[in-house]
Amino acid sequence: MTAGYSPEELAWLEANRDTVRAMMSASPKRMALVREEVADPITKAARGLISTMKSNLCQIDAKVVDVTQTIEDYRGYIARAERESKEPTSSFVDFVSERGPKQLATLAAHKQALIGKIAALESDQESCFLPIGTVVSFVGVPAYEDGLALGDDRQSYPVKGSVGVVTRIRQKGEYALGVSMRKPFRDGWNYAYDPDYDRMPTYKVDRDMLDVMSYGLLPNGQEYRGFGFQATHERLDGDDEKVEMVLEADGHFWRFHDFGGEQSIEALQAFDDLSAMSWLGEPLFVARPTPPTTPKP
């Protein structure tokens, strides 16, 4: 059964049993789709993100109708109170004059941002993603306030210049990447964070919020430019998982796991030293590394 497969290919098959089973049992059309997603994880991610954002656009339109109707209703209450020589309810006046129009403006900006993101994912999806393990520096926060959320959380993001590592290719939501922080940093509220090897705050981000500093390294010192799971080491402890994915990035050794489905790849830990993972065996040197790609500004 294993004849003709390289050690790296066998390691990939072992790490992706569910995907292989799905391909074996799928219809020809579904099998072609699974193969495409395996070969190009960002295609699957882009589809999921577009689906979520189109759903959110419908929610935004519904919210606009609701807010607009509330403004009209409150105007009627205010006019009635004035005709009766009564003082109109202050919260109604505030909503009609300030809060309502502000909410509509927030929803409009949110909608335009999503339309732009969908267009980018449909026309040039590679420009929206970065490889797993990429070391990045924050240059900004989300460009828009979430009109469907209870409040604006952009102050909660790391301040400009904070350094993190790309640990997720997101398949759901409005942001394409997840960036985890391993070194001390501050957020926009000036709150100080001191992450640990198994406690790394992770933020939902867009590509344009980041500058690339370097790429994660495979055990042979080569830059990793991939977007999916890449087995780098064997396990020696008899665990059901036969292989591990470990990349060196920003002075730490990041251990990744592919949970499958929408959750996909996440970082489990980021150790100071490779020896902390005593269960690791010899590294698997990649025979056919992923061809380099240059990130787009």
PDB file of C-alpha atoms in Angstrom:
ATOM      1  CA  MET A   1       0.000   0.000   0.000  1.00  0.00           C
ATOM      2  CA  THR A   2       2.871   2.343   0.643  1.00  0.00           C
ATOM      3  CA  ALA A   3       4.853   1.530  -2.480  1.00  0.00           C
ATOM      4  CA  GLY A   4       5.716   4.561  -4.553  1.00  0.00           C
ATOM      5  CA  TYR A   5       5.127   7.125  -1.783  1.00  0.00           C
ATOM      6  CA  SER A   6       7.880   9.286  -0.330  1.00  0.00           C
ATOM      7  CA  PRO A   7       8.219   9.609   3.494  1.00  0.00           C
ATOM      8  CA  GLU A   8       6.819  13.129   3.275  1.00  0.00           C
ATOM      9  CA  GLU A   9       3.771  11.963   1.292  1.00  0.00           C
ATOM     10  CA  LEU A  10       3.137   9.152   3.766  1.00  0.00           C
ATOM     11  CA  ALA A  11       3.370  11.652   6.635  1.00  0.00           C
ATOM     12  CA  TRP A  12       0.808  13.883   4.941  1.00  0.00           C
ATOM     13  CA  LEU A  13      -1.557  10.955   4.375  1.00  0.00           C
ATOM     14  CA  GLU A  14      -1.216   9.966   8.033  1.00  0.00           C
ATOM     15  CA  ALA A  15      -1.954  13.530   9.203  1.00  0.00           C
ATOM     16  CA  ASN A  16      -4.979  13.926   6.935  1.00  0.00           C
ATOM     17  CA  ARG A  17      -6.843  10.645   7.282  1.00  0.00           C
ATOM     18  CA  ASP A  18     -10.294  12.236   7.273  1.00  0.00           C
ATOM     19  CA  THR A  19      -9.585  14.119   4.065  1.00  0.00           C
ATOM     20  CA  VAL A  20      -8.308  10.956   2.370  1.00  0.00           C
ATOM     21  CA  ARG A  21     -11.398   9.020   3.459  1.00  0.00           C
ATOM     22  CA  ALA A  22     -13.630  11.816   2.171  1.00  0.00           C
ATOM     23  CA  MET A  23     -11.884  11.720  -1.191  1.00  0.00           C
ATOM     24  CA  MET A  24     -12.258   7.932  -1.406  1.00  0.00           C
ATOM     25  CA  SER A  25     -15.983   7.979  -0.650  1.00  0.00           C
ATOM     26  CA  ALA A  26     -16.929  11.175  -2.483  1.00  0.00           C
ATOM     27  CA  SER A  27     -18.639  11.561  -5.821  1.00  0.00           C
ATOM     28  CA  PRO A  28     -16.345  12.526  -8.713  1.00  0.00           C
ATOM     29  CA  LYS A  29     -17.512  16.147  -8.480  1.00  0.00           C
ATOM     30  CA  ARG A  30     -16.971  16.324  -4.717  1.00  0.00           C
ATOM     31  CA  MET A  31     -13.630  14.515  -5.055  1.00  0.00           C
ATOM     32  CA  ALA A  32     -12.419  17.162  -7.491  1.00  0.00           C
ATOM     33  CA  LEU A  33     -13.439  19.877  -5.007  1.00  0.00           C
ATOM     34  CA  VAL A  34     -11.669  18.138  -2.098  1.00  0.00           C
ATOM     35  CA  ARG A  35      -8.515  17.732  -4.168  1.00  0.00           C
ATOM     36  CA  GLU A  36      -8.602  21.436  -5.059  1.00  0.00           C
ATOM     37  CA  GLU A  37      -9.017  22.417  -1.400  1.00  0.00           C
ATOM     38  CA  VAL A  38      -6.163  20.144  -0.305  1.00  0.00           C
ATOM     39  CA  ALA A  39      -3.876  21.537  -2.987  1.00  0.00           C
ATOM     40  CA  ASP A  40      -4.907  25.124  -2.285  1.00  0.00           C
ATOM     41  CA  PRO A  41      -6.237  25.749   1.263  1.00  0.00           C
ATOM     42  CA  ILE A  42      -6.837  29.440   0.570  1.00  0.00           C
ATOM     43  CA  THR A  43      -9.447  28.532  -2.050  1.00  0.00           C
ATOM     44  CA  LYS A  44     -11.486  26.804   0.644  1.00  0.00           C
ATOM     45  CA  ALA A  45     -10.873  29.682   3.068  1.00  0.00           C
ATOM     46  CA  ALA A  46     -11.927  32.272   0.494  1.00  0.00           C
ATOM     47  CA  ARG A  47     -15.178  30.422  -0.189  1.00  0.00           C
ATOM     48  CA  GLY A  48     -16.009  30.292   3.509  1.00  0.00           C
ATOM     49  CA  LEU A  49     -15.210  33.952   4.096  1.00  0.00           C
ATOM     50  CA  ILE A  50     -17.242  35.080   1.092  1.00  0.00           C
ATOM     51  CA  SER A  51     -20.207  33.017   2.279  1.00  0.00           C
ATOM     52  CA  THR A  52     -20.056  34.565   5.752  1.00  0.00           C
ATOM     53  CA  MET A  53     -19.706  38.108   4.446  1.00  0.00           C
ATOM     54  CA  LYS A  54     -22.619  37.750   2.015  1.00  0.00           C
ATOM     55  CA  SER A  55     -24.736  36.558   4.929  1.00  0.00           C
ATOM     56  CA  ASN A  56     -23.590  39.553   6.969  1.00  0.00           C
ATOM     57  CA  LEU A  57     -24.524  41.893   4.121  1.00  0.00           C
ATOM     58  CA  CYS A  58     -28.095  40.616   4.361  1.00  0.00           C
ATOM     59  CA  GLN A  59     -28.029  41.228   8.122  1.00  0.00           C
ATOM     60  CA  ILE A  60     -26.716  44.760   7.574  1.00  0.00           C
ATOM     61  CA  ASP A  61     -29.515  45.543   5.084  1.00  0.00           C
ATOM     62  CA  ALA A  62     -32.082  44.245   7.566  1.00  0.00           C
ATOM     63  CA  LYS A  63     -30.513  46.319  10.337  1.00  0.00           C
ATOM     64  CA  VAL A  64     -30.655  49.460   8.164  1.00  0.00           C
ATOM     65  CA  VAL A  65     -34.379  48.920   7.614  1.00  0.00           C
ATOM     66  CA  ASP A  66     -34.876  48.433  11.363  1.00  0.00           C
ATOM     67  CA  VAL A  67     -32.923  51.557  12.356  1.00  0.00           C
ATOM     68  CA  THR A  68     -34.592  53.670   9.663  1.00  0.00           C
ATOM     69  CA  GLN A  69     -38.024  52.564  10.846  1.00  0.00           C
ATOM     70  CA  THR A  70     -37.101  53.318  14.462  1.00  0.00           C
ATOM     71  CA  ILE A  71     -36.042  56.847  13.483  1.00  0.00           C
ATOM     72  CA  GLU A  72     -39.364  57.384  11.721  1.00  0.00           C
ATOM     73  CA  ASP A  73     -41.328  56.001  14.682  1.00  0.00           C
ATOM     74  CA  TYR A  74     -39.483  58.232  17.153  1.00  0.00           C
ATOM     75  CA  ARG A  75     -40.046  61.271  14.934  1.00  0.00           C
ATOM     76  CA  GLY A  76     -43.753  60.545  15.126  1.00  0.00           C
ATOM     77  CA  TYR A  77     -43.630  60.306  18.936  1.00  0.00           C
ATOM     78  CA  ILE A  78     -41.697  63.585  19.141  1.00  0.00           C
ATOM     79  CA  ALA A  79     -44.136  65.377  16.825  1.00  0.00           C
ATOM     80  CA  ARG A  80     -47.095  64.112  18.859  1.00  0.00           C
ATOM     81  CA  ALA A  81     -45.517  65.301  22.110  1.00  0.00           C
ATOM     82  CA  GLU A  82     -44.875  68.750  20.609  1.00  0.00           C
ATOM     83  CA  ARG A  83     -48.487  69.011  19.399  1.00  0.00           C
ATOM     84  CA  GLU A  84     -49.606  68.209  22.938  1.00  0.00           C
ATOM     85  CA  SER A  85     -47.174  70.777  24.358  1.00  0.00           C
ATOM     86  CA  LYS A  86     -45.255  68.047  26.149  1.00  0.00           C
ATOM     87  CA  GLU A  87     -41.513  67.575  26.492  1.00  0.00           C
ATOM     88  CA  PRO A  88     -40.490  64.773  24.091  1.00  0.00           C
ATOM     89  CA  THR A  89     -38.627  61.787  25.534  1.00  0.00           C
ATOM     90  CA  SER A  90     -34.952  62.714  25.565  1.00  0.00           C
ATOM     91  CA  SER A  91     -33.801  59.258  24.420  1.00  0.00           C
ATOM     92  CA  PHE A  92     -36.081  59.542  21.357  1.00  0.00           C
ATOM     93  CA  VAL A  93     -34.659  62.959  20.500  1.00  0.00           C
ATOM     94  CA  ASP A  94     -31.114  61.679  20.940  1.00  0.00           C
ATOM     95  CA  PHE A  95     -31.741  58.660  18.703  1.00  0.00           C
ATOM     96  CA  VAL A  96     -33.318  60.729  15.927  1.00  0.00           C
ATOM     97  CA  SER A  97     -30.664  63.460  15.973  1.00  0.00           C
ATOM     98  CA  GLU A  98     -27.472  61.506  16.760  1.00  0.00           C
ATOM     99  CA  ARG A  99     -27.493  57.823  17.586  1.00  0.00           C
ATOM    100  CA  GLY A 100     -29.697  56.696  14.702  1.00  0.00           C
ATOM    101  CA  PRO A 101     -27.831  58.563  11.921  1.00  0.00           C
ATOM    102  CA  LYS A 102     -24.498  57.477  13.416  1.00  0.00           C
ATOM    103  CA  GLN A 103     -25.631  53.854  13.418  1.00  0.00           C
ATOM    104  CA  LEU A 104     -26.726  54.138   9.786  1.00  0.00           C
ATOM    105  CA  ALA A 105     -23.342  55.621   8.841  1.00  0.00           C
ATOM    106  CA  THR A 106     -21.555  52.773  10.656  1.00  0.00           C
ATOM    107  CA  LEU A 107     -23.669  50.191   8.839  1.00  0.00           C
ATOM    108  CA  ALA A 108     -23.014  51.878   5.483  1.00  0.00           C
ATOM    109  CA  ALA A 109     -19.239  51.861   6.060  1.00  0.00           C
ATOM    110  CA  HIS A 110     -19.386  48.241   7.193  1.00  0.00           C
ATOM    111  CA  LYS A 111     -21.319  47.260   4.062  1.00  0.00           C
ATOM    112  CA  GLN A 112     -18.883  48.998   1.716  1.00  0.00           C
ATOM    113  CA  ALA A 113     -15.948  47.338   3.452  1.00  0.00           C
ATOM    114  CA  LEU A 114     -17.483  43.879   3.008  1.00  0.00           C
ATOM    115  CA  ILE A 115     -18.252  44.534  -0.651  1.00  0.00           C
ATOM    116  CA  GLY A 116     -14.591  45.446  -1.147  1.00  0.00           C
ATOM    117  CA  LYS A 117     -13.369  42.359   0.711  1.00  0.00           C
ATOM    118  CA  ILE A 118     -15.592  40.047  -1.305  1.00  0.00           C
ATOM    119  CA  ALA A 119     -14.343  41.599  -4.551  1.00  0.00           C
ATOM    120  CA  ALA A 120     -10.720  41.068  -3.461  1.00  0.00           C
ATOM    121  CA  LEU A 121     -11.334  37.444  -2.482  1.00  0.00           C
ATOM    122  CA  GLU A 122     -13.047  36.761  -5.797  1.00  0.00           C
ATOM    123  CA  SER A 123     -10.477  38.478  -8.015  1.00  0.00           C
ATOM    124  CA  ASP A 124      -7.129  38.078  -6.229  1.00  0.00           C
ATOM    125  CA  GLN A 125      -7.488  35.814  -3.207  1.00  0.00           C
ATOM    126  CA  GLU A 126      -3.749  35.300  -2.700  1.00  0.00           C
ATOM    127  CA  SER A 127      -3.359  38.999  -1.854  1.00  0.00           C
ATOM    128  CA  CYS A 128      -5.675  38.487   1.136  1.00  0.00           C
ATOM    129  CA  PHE A 129      -3.640  35.764   2.887  1.00  0.00           C
ATOM    130  CA  LEU A 130      -0.187  35.120   4.334  1.00  0.00           C
ATOM    131  CA  PRO A 131       1.561  31.788   4.923  1.00  0.00           C
ATOM    132  CA  ILE A 132       1.282  30.046   8.269  1.00  0.00           C
ATOM    133  CA  GLY A 133       4.220  31.064  10.480  1.00  0.00           C
ATOM    134  CA  THR A 134       4.767  34.477   8.885  1.00  0.00           C
ATOM    135  CA  VAL A 135       6.187  37.005  11.366  1.00  0.00           C
ATOM    136  CA  VAL A 136       4.275  40.273  11.089  1.00  0.00           C
ATOM    137  CA  SER A 137       4.169  43.750  12.602  1.00  0.00           C
ATOM    138  CA  PHE A 138       0.869  45.515  13.210  1.00  0.00           C
ATOM    139  CA  VAL A 139       0.478  48.737  11.240  1.00  0.00           C
ATOM    140  CA  GLY A 140      -3.166  49.408  12.066  1.00  0.00           C
ATOM    141  CA  VAL A 141      -6.513  48.167  13.303  1.00  0.00           C
ATOM    142  CA  PRO A 142      -9.646  47.185  11.332  1.00  0.00           C
ATOM    143  CA  ALA A 143     -10.654  49.988   8.990  1.00  0.00           C
ATOM    144  CA  TYR A 144     -14.312  49.862   9.959  1.00  0.00           C
ATOM    145  CA  GLU A 145     -16.501  49.412  13.018  1.00  0.00           C
ATOM    146  CA  ASP A 146     -18.626  46.277  13.106  1.00  0.00           C
ATOM    147  CA  GLY A 147     -22.146  47.611  12.645  1.00  0.00           C
ATOM    148  CA  LEU A 148     -23.657  44.312  13.810  1.00  0.00           C
ATOM    149  CA  ALA A 149     -21.718  44.203  17.100  1.00  0.00           C
ATOM    150  CA  LEU A 150     -22.658  45.777  20.413  1.00  0.00           C
ATOM    151  CA  GLY A 151     -19.660  48.112  20.403  1.00  0.00           C
ATOM    152  CA  ASP A 152     -16.427  49.131  18.725  1.00  0.00           C
ATOM    153  CA  ASP A 153     -13.600  46.833  19.891  1.00  0.00           C
ATOM    154  CA  ARG A 154     -10.793  48.233  17.741  1.00  0.00           C
ATOM    155  CA  GLN A 155      -9.008  49.694  20.765  1.00  0.00           C
ATOM    156  CA  SER A 156      -8.505  46.126  21.951  1.00  0.00           C
ATOM    157  CA  TYR A 157      -6.041  45.383  19.144  1.00  0.00           C
ATOM    158  CA  PRO A 158      -2.250  45.485  19.627  1.00  0.00           C
ATOM    159  CA  VAL A 159      -0.701  48.907  19.111  1.00  0.00           C
ATOM    160  CA  LYS A 160       1.246  49.769  15.987  1.00  0.00           C
ATOM    161  CA  GLY A 161       4.621  47.997  15.892  1.00  0.00           C
ATOM    162  CA  SER A 162       3.516  44.981  17.949  1.00  0.00           C
ATOM    163  CA  VAL A 163       4.948  41.744  16.550  1.00  0.00           C
ATOM    164  CA  GLY A 164       2.988  38.517  16.106  1.00  0.00           C
ATOM    165  CA  VAL A 165       2.865  35.354  14.015  1.00  0.00           C
ATOM    166  CA  VAL A 166       0.222  34.217  11.511  1.00  0.00           C
ATOM    167  CA  THR A 167      -1.287  31.086  13.032  1.00  0.00           C
ATOM    168  CA  ARG A 168      -4.622  30.730  11.241  1.00  0.00           C
ATOM    169  CA  ILE A 169      -6.072  30.882   7.757  1.00  0.00           C
ATOM    170  CA  ARG A 170      -9.640  31.712   8.695  1.00  0.00           C
ATOM    171  CA  GLN A 171     -12.548  30.068   6.883  1.00  0.00           C
ATOM    172  CA  LYS A 172     -15.400  31.932   8.539  1.00  0.00           C
ATOM    173  CA  GLY A 173     -16.067  35.546   9.463  1.00  0.00           C
ATOM    174  CA  GLU A 174     -14.887  38.806   7.941  1.00  0.00           C
ATOM    175  CA  TYR A 175     -11.128  38.549   8.549  1.00  0.00           C
ATOM    176  CA  ALA A 176      -8.839  36.257   6.566  1.00  0.00           C
ATOM    177  CA  LEU A 177      -6.047  35.735   9.095  1.00  0.00           C
ATOM    178  CA  GLY A 178      -5.432  34.944  12.734  1.00  0.00           C
ATOM    179  CA  VAL A 179      -2.301  36.448  14.321  1.00  0.00           C
ATOM    180  CA  SER A 180      -1.042  35.176  17.693  1.00  0.00           C
ATOM    181  CA  MET A 181       1.121  37.158  20.099  1.00  0.00           C
ATOM    182  CA  ARG A 182       3.950  35.435  21.960  1.00  0.00           C
ATOM    183  CA  LYS A 183       6.019  38.398  23.159  1.00  0.00           C
ATOM    184  CA  PRO A 184       4.836  41.126  25.583  1.00  0.00           C
ATOM    185  CA  PHE A 185       2.707  43.854  23.988  1.00  0.00           C
ATOM    186  CA  ARG A 186       0.104  46.530  24.729  1.00  0.00           C
ATOM    187  CA  ASP A 187      -3.296  47.145  23.232  1.00  0.00           C
ATOM    188  CA  GLY A 188      -5.020  50.411  22.333  1.00  0.00           C
ATOM    189  CA  TRP A 189      -6.322  50.773  25.899  1.00  0.00           C
ATOM    190  CA  ASN A 190      -2.676  50.651  27.078  1.00  0.00           C
ATOM    191  CA  TYR A 191      -3.308  47.305  28.757  1.00  0.00           C
ATOM    192  CA  ALA A 192      -0.124  45.223  29.019  1.00  0.00           C
ATOM    193  CA  TYR A 193      -0.069  41.547  28.007  1.00  0.00           C
ATOM    194  CA  ASP A 194       2.595  38.974  28.845  1.00  0.00           C
ATOM    195  CA  PRO A 195       1.852  35.827  26.797  1.00  0.00           C
ATOM    196  CA  ASP A 196       3.223  32.393  27.666  1.00  0.00           C
ATOM    197  CA  TYR A 197       4.056  29.247  25.701  1.00  0.00           C
ATOM    198  CA  ASP A 198       0.452  27.990  25.896  1.00  0.00           C
ATOM    199  CA  ARG A 199      -1.365  31.309  26.271  1.00  0.00           C
ATOM    200  CA  MET A 200      -1.047  33.406  23.139  1.00  0.00           C
ATOM    201  CA  PRO A 201      -3.759  36.020  22.457  1.00  0.00           C
ATOM    202  CA  THR A 202      -4.957  35.677  18.876  1.00  0.00           C
ATOM    203  CA  TYR A 203      -6.517  38.464  16.801  1.00  0.00           C
ATOM    204  CA  LYS A 204      -8.698  38.414  13.689  1.00  0.00           C
ATOM    205  CA  VAL A 205      -6.937  40.567  11.107  1.00  0.00           C
ATOM    206  CA  ASP A 206      -6.816  41.576   7.471  1.00  0.00           C
ATOM    207  CA  ARG A 207      -3.681  41.516   5.350  1.00  0.00           C
ATOM    208  CA  ASP A 208      -3.558  45.311   5.103  1.00  0.00           C
ATOM    209  CA  MET A 209      -3.251  45.611   8.894  1.00  0.00           C
ATOM    210  CA  LEU A 210       0.181  43.949   8.780  1.00  0.00           C
ATOM    211  CA  ASP A 211       3.731  44.353   7.525  1.00  0.00           C
ATOM    212  CA  VAL A 212       5.682  41.170   6.785  1.00  0.00           C
ATOM    213  CA  MET A 213       8.941  40.868   8.718  1.00  0.00           C
ATOM    214  CA  SER A 214       9.983  37.299   7.887  1.00  0.00           C
ATOM    215  CA  TYR A 215       8.638  33.817   7.264  1.00  0.00           C
ATOM    216  CA  GLY A 216       8.473  30.760   9.512  1.00  0.00           C
ATOM    217  CA  LEU A 217      11.281  28.250   9.106  1.00  0.00           C
ATOM    218  CA  LEU A 218      11.132  24.513   8.484  1.00  0.00           C
ATOM    219  CA  PRO A 219      13.570  22.233  10.344  1.00  0.00           C
ATOM    220  CA  ASN A 220      16.028  22.444   7.437  1.00  0.00           C
ATOM    221  CA  GLY A 221      16.105  26.251   7.698  1.00  0.00           C
ATOM    222  CA  GLN A 222      14.022  26.845   4.596  1.00  0.00           C
ATOM    223  CA  GLU A 223      11.210  29.414   4.672  1.00  0.00           C
ATOM    224  CA  TYR A 224       7.715  27.947   4.832  1.00  0.00           C
ATOM    225  CA  ARG A 225       5.426  29.572   2.285  1.00  0.00           C
ATOM    226  CA  GLY A 226       2.470  27.209   2.646  1.00  0.00           C
ATOM    227  CA  PHE A 227      -1.068  27.726   3.905  1.00  0.00           C
ATOM    228  CA  GLY A 228      -1.875  24.217   5.108  1.00  0.00           C
ATOM    229  CA  PHE A 229      -0.580  21.538   7.453  1.00  0.00           C
ATOM    230  CA  GLN A 230       3.004  20.483   6.767  1.00  0.00           C
ATOM    231  CA  ALA A 231       4.393  17.552   8.754  1.00  0.00           C
ATOM    232  CA  THR A 232       7.864  18.482  10.017  1.00  0.00           C
ATOM    233  CA  HIS A 233       8.618  15.875  12.733  1.00  0.00           C
ATOM    234  CA  GLU A 234       7.739  12.334  13.692  1.00  0.00           C
ATOM    235  CA  ARG A 235       6.289  11.592  17.133  1.00  0.00           C
ATOM    236  CA  LEU A 236       8.015   9.023  19.334  1.00  0.00           C
ATOM    237  CA  ASP A 237       5.532   8.680  22.212  1.00  0.00           C
ATOM    238  CA  GLY A 238       2.998   6.317  20.657  1.00  0.00           C
ATOM    239  CA  ASP A 239       0.308   9.005  20.358  1.00  0.00           C
ATOM    240  CA  ASP A 240      -2.417   8.563  17.736  1.00  0.00           C
ATOM    241  CA  GLU A 241      -0.934  11.552  15.973  1.00  0.00           C
ATOM    242  CA  LYS A 242       2.126  10.209  14.184  1.00  0.00           C
ATOM    243  CA  VAL A 243       3.523  13.534  12.993  1.00  0.00           C
ATOM    244  CA  GLU A 244       3.811  17.131  14.192  1.00  0.00           C
ATOM    245  CA  MET A 245       4.055  20.498  12.497  1.00  0.00           C
ATOM    246  CA  VAL A 246       6.619  22.788  14.159  1.00  0.00           C
ATOM    247  CA  LEU A 247       7.891  26.041  12.667  1.00  0.00           C
ATOM    248  CA  GLU A 248      10.508  28.395  14.051  1.00  0.00           C
ATOM    249  CA  ALA A 249       9.240  31.986  13.993  1.00  0.00           C
ATOM    250  CA  ASP A 250      10.248  35.142  15.872  1.00  0.00           C
ATOM    251  CA  GLY A 251      12.562  33.247  18.220  1.00  0.00           C
ATOM    252  CA  HIS A 252      10.046  30.576  19.257  1.00  0.00           C
ATOM    253  CA  PHE A 253       9.078  27.100  18.101  1.00  0.00           C
ATOM    254  CA  TRP A 254       5.402  27.078  17.166  1.00  0.00           C
ATOM    255  CA  ARG A 255       3.501  23.810  17.329  1.00  0.00           C
ATOM    256  CA  PHE A 256       0.501  23.618  14.983  1.00  0.00           C
ATOM    257  CA  HIS A 257      -2.404  21.215  14.720  1.00  0.00           C
ATOM    258  CA  ASP A 258      -4.998  20.800  11.979  1.00  0.00           C
ATOM    259  CA  PHE A 259      -8.399  20.353  13.620  1.00  0.00           C
ATOM    260  CA  GLY A 260     -10.099  20.019  10.239  1.00  0.00           C
ATOM    261  CA  GLY A 261     -13.284  21.701   9.104  1.00  0.00           C
ATOM    262  CA  GLU A 262     -13.776  25.420   9.644  1.00  0.00           C
ATOM    263  CA  GLN A 263     -11.416  25.465  12.628  1.00  0.00           C
ATOM    264  CA  SER A 264      -8.557  24.143  10.496  1.00  0.00           C
ATOM    265  CA  ILE A 265      -4.976  24.946  11.609  1.00  0.00           C
ATOM    266  CA  GLU A 266      -4.239  26.593  14.939  1.00  0.00           C
ATOM    267  CA  ALA A 267      -1.148  27.068  17.082  1.00  0.00           C
ATOM    268  CA  LEU A 268      -1.205  24.934  20.230  1.00  0.00           C
ATOM    269  CA  GLN A 269       1.980  26.215  21.855  1.00  0.00           C
ATOM    270  CA  ALA A 270       5.037  28.341  21.157  1.00  0.00           C
ATOM    271  CA  PHE A 271       8.098  27.130  23.075  1.00  0.00           C
ATOM    272  CA  ASP A 272      11.385  28.896  23.746  1.00  0.00           C
ATOM    273  CA  ASP A 273      13.326  25.751  22.899  1.00  0.00           C
ATOM    274  CA  LEU A 274      12.644  22.753  20.673  1.00  0.00           C
ATOM    275  CA  SER A 275      13.758  20.419  23.466  1.00  0.00           C
ATOM    276  CA  ALA A 276      10.581  21.308  25.401  1.00  0.00           C
ATOM    277  CA  MET A 277       8.748  18.977  22.997  1.00  0.00           C
ATOM    278  CA  SER A 278      10.384  15.776  24.241  1.00  0.00           C
ATOM    279  CA  TRP A 279       8.066  13.618  22.118  1.00  0.00           C
ATOM    280  CA  LEU A 280       9.509  14.863  18.838  1.00  0.00           C
ATOM    281  CA  GLY A 281      11.571  12.531  16.716  1.00  0.00           C
ATOM    282  CA  GLU A 282      13.802  13.328  13.798  1.00  0.00           C
ATOM    283  CA  PRO A 283      12.709  16.133  11.502  1.00  0.00           C
ATOM    284  CA  LEU A 284      11.120  15.290   8.178  1.00  0.00           C
ATOM    285  CA  PHE A 285      13.023  17.205   5.550  1.00  0.00           C
ATOM    286  CA  VAL A 286      10.734  18.315   2.781  1.00  0.00           C
ATOM    287  CA  ALA A 287      11.637  16.761  -0.560  1.00  0.00           C
ATOM    288  CA  ARG A 288       9.495  19.107  -2.629  1.00  0.00           C
ATOM    289  CA  PRO A 289       9.092  22.379  -0.697  1.00  0.00           C
ATOM    290  CA  THR A 290       6.307  24.797  -1.470  1.00  0.00           C
ATOM    291  CA  PRO A 291       7.439  27.246  -4.179  1.00  0.00           C
ATOM    292  CA  PRO A 292       8.081  30.720  -2.748  1.00  0.00           C
ATOM    293  CA  THR A 293       5.551  33.459  -3.404  1.00  0.00           C
ATOM    294  CA  THR A 294       6.043  37.136  -2.817  1.00  0.00           C
ATOM    295  CA  PRO A 295       3.362  38.716  -0.606  1.00  0.00           C
ATOM    296  CA  LYS A 296       1.588  41.626  -2.247  1.00  0.00           C
ATOM    297  CA  PRO A 297       1.567  45.017  -0.546  1.00  0.00           C
TER     298      PRO A 297
END
